[in-house]
Amino acid sequence: MKAKNRDQSLSDSRELDGSYDQLTDSVEDDFELSTVCHRPESMDKLQEQTKFTKKELQVLYRGFKNECPSGVVNEENFKTIYSQFFPQGDSSMYAHFLFEAFDTDKNGSVSFEDFVFGLSIILRGTINDRLNWAFNLYDLNKDGCITKEEMLDIMKSIYDMMGKYTYPNMQDDAPREHVESFFQKMDRNKDGVVTIEEFIESCQKDENIMQSMALFDNVI
Amino acid sequence: MSAGVSAWLPFARAAAIGWMPVANLPMPVAPAENCGGQHHHRKDELVVLNVSGRRFQTWRQTLERYPDTLLGSSEKEFFYDEASREYFFDRDPDVFRSVLNFYRTGKLHYPRYECICSYEDELAFFGIIPEIIGDCCYEEYKDRKRENAERLQDDLDDENKDKAKPPNMTSRESMWRAFENPHTSTMALVFYYVTGFFIAISVLTNVVETMPCGAAPHHKEVSCGDRYTVAFFCMDTACVLLFTVEYLARLFAAPCRVRFARSVMSVIDVVAILPYYIGLVMTDNEDVSGAFVTLRVFRVFRIFKFSRHSQGLRILGYTLKSCASELGFLLFSLTMAIIIFATVMFYAEKGSTSSKFTSIPASFWYTIVTMTTLGYGDMVPKTIAGKIFGSICSLSGVLVISLPVPVIVSNFSRIYHQNQRADKRRAQKMQKARLSRLRMSKTGSSSAFLHSKRNGLFTEALELTTCIEQEQRKDTSLLESQHHHLLHCLEKTTNHEFVDERCYQQSFLDNSSLTRGGYVSSSRSPSPCSQEGVAGTCCGTRDHAPLSNAKGVAAPPPPTYVLHHPPHHHHPTHRPTVREYVTVYL
């Protein structure tokens, strides 16, 4: 008797609420149900195309499928997942740039193949491959060179991830200053843009960057 | 960091490639894996959990998502069975399903068919706090918990009633017990029945007093009260005397007199006996005799004293009190309807001659009598319009009155079965407390990083980054240390540090006051907050000494400023020395 009352009251509250559409018996909701279900290619194929072992692919896929049962990640989901790692700041902009970099076929969603290809380059590629990938991330309009505006966007997104509570206090021009020092280091011919050759050359000369690139060797 | 996305940690660390070319500082060392060789099972492997014969299998990494529970920590090793190479738990396998699903999905569900006590026991065993139950099941869980608590409270109350008399009770306490529970002793029972009898007698005399009692010849009828004045007066006096004695005795015996004096029953007692005393005090003054008669009406309140003797009466009173909103609604809707119909009837009957509907307030009487379907017939409409509206009025009266009544009835039955019911507002308060707890657990992840940062900085400075040290720090799981390394890389990239809110406020204040005083210590370490030690007394201790230095007074030399920190510094393993502070400051 009690359960029936509850169901009754639920339908009544829907009527009073106004968001309930009587004709189609559906409740307006914000998110769309994705009817897409994407299955990745077979593991053998993926193993050929990437440099991961079977076991690693299995672990990666299980984690991927857990968060995205439909088989693809859309940008909202991507941002939500990434923001869980940075509780103090706002990582949505950087997640957006990452999404653009992973979504190589530009269809608005990252499938498992895209995901794994990207990871393969970062985690199992040569230093040059990694630098190429990083350049691709920075080059927002994919025209082969990084302008100061593009770099400023990237820098701001990185600084946003720090959030408000930092020491020393975050100044507003911190990203801009950082961009200036970056261009000083990278822009050889001082033409205001950084091309891929300048980028790779400058990075190879920098000890710190070479060392940090090697960090990715044993992430998985 | 929720469970599901811990599988995405490698991705998050890979995504840090975007920071590397931009950073000007070297990155920190990544946490070493497989150090020492004991943790060979860091690689993903299937774990068998045998719960009372039912075997569950899951990946080891799934369990390690929540390192502060039994299954996620090394505590489960106590249950490892070498022979069968599985973990055996002698617990309920049905509830274990929910527990394991929590690890898999990150959401804890409460199955409806499960007993609340056994569920909570299992959760307590596996180290999971019930507050993280998902919103879908949380309301059900709370309802069941409340019912259970009420049941326990009822049992406790019953127990208290039947408890044997503890020794060494003062006479006052024993008297109070006798008043509250008449079944405890024969004296109390006798007193209980005597007072009940006298209440009945008193009410009866009040009633009989007004009856006509036969007339003396050649005189008009007199009431019994006037005929046997003395007898009735004696009866009244006796009753009031007893009631007064009872009231004073209760007042004396009450543990908290103020609370007793304010309670409903004592107010009724007072109202019952006061008219008598007022009547004694007042003389036969003609002016006040009218008021005196009114006072006698209050004697009828003695009948309410019966509620001490009757449980049902008390429940009725409590029901009415708890249905106050429904009763209020009933009253309000009736008032609305009465005014509407009275107005309509008045204007409808205005035309007819010798109409009783002389004014709208006069029509109220007609409307009330009609809506409650009494229909005395002392006022009837004569015009056609009046009759039409009158019939509409009587029909709507039935509807309006019968609507809230079932609610009151169901309330009564609900209270009849359960004596206590938590208020909805109290449940709301619990909901708020839960939300704030969830928020705390979310911020817990960021504070965990800050906490481990303070640990890490100090051990780095002491240059003890050997494997052994890392083994000791393994109680933060590998996942956590990797996550912290990621955040550390971000700090190095931007050359800023994460701090918690208090340190941020403090450093904000300090910066403003320092620039005022013109004293900037260049030898200050870049992160004073990290020196405050492992105990979370981050910038709380900075309030005391340093601010006075910054007030623009001639600046003391840097070492003394800095050395104000040491007294508050407590590292768990050893006492800090000056040399170590110097190495930290670099």
mmCIF file of C-alpha atoms in Angstrom, chain B residues 315-331 404-416 423:
data_model
loop_
_atom_site.group_PDB
_atom_site.id
_atom_site.type_symbol
_atom_site.label_atom_id
_atom_site.label_comp_id
_atom_site.label_asym_id
_atom_site.label_seq_id
_atom_site.Cartn_x
_atom_site.Cartn_y
_atom_site.Cartn_z
ATOM 1 C CA ILE B 315 -2.589 9.787 22.077
ATOM 2 C CA LEU B 316 -5.632 11.699 20.917
ATOM 3 C CA GLY B 317 -4.182 14.890 22.251
ATOM 4 C CA TYR B 318 -0.863 14.176 20.611
ATOM 5 C CA THR B 319 -2.578 13.400 17.330
ATOM 6 C CA LEU B 320 -4.404 16.685 17.330
ATOM 7 C CA LYS B 321 -1.191 18.445 18.076
ATOM 8 C CA SER B 322 0.667 16.738 15.272
ATOM 9 C CA CYS B 323 -2.155 17.231 12.814
ATOM 10 C CA ALA B 324 -2.135 20.914 13.496
ATOM 11 C CA SER B 325 -1.304 21.711 9.907
ATOM 12 C CA GLU B 326 -4.119 19.571 8.529
ATOM 13 C CA LEU B 327 -6.557 21.024 11.018
ATOM 14 C CA GLY B 328 -5.360 24.474 10.138
ATOM 15 C CA PHE B 329 -5.907 23.754 6.475
ATOM 16 C CA LEU B 330 -9.380 22.450 7.206
ATOM 17 C CA LEU B 331 -10.197 25.561 9.163
ATOM 18 C CA PRO B 404 -8.769 16.450 5.479
ATOM 19 C CA VAL B 405 -10.491 13.970 7.749
ATOM 20 C CA PRO B 406 -8.822 10.802 6.394
ATOM 21 C CA VAL B 407 -5.478 12.456 6.901
ATOM 22 C CA ILE B 408 -6.246 13.013 10.546
ATOM 23 C CA VAL B 409 -7.456 9.451 10.872
ATOM 24 C CA SER B 410 -4.329 7.999 9.321
ATOM 25 C CA ASN B 411 -2.225 10.175 11.571
ATOM 26 C CA PHE B 412 -3.979 8.854 14.587
ATOM 27 C CA SER B 413 -3.432 5.269 13.560
ATOM 28 C CA ARG B 414 0.191 5.927 12.752
ATOM 29 C CA ILE B 415 0.819 7.484 16.143
ATOM 30 C CA TYR B 416 -1.140 4.809 17.809
ATOM 31 C CA ASP B 423 10.131 15.339 12.482
#
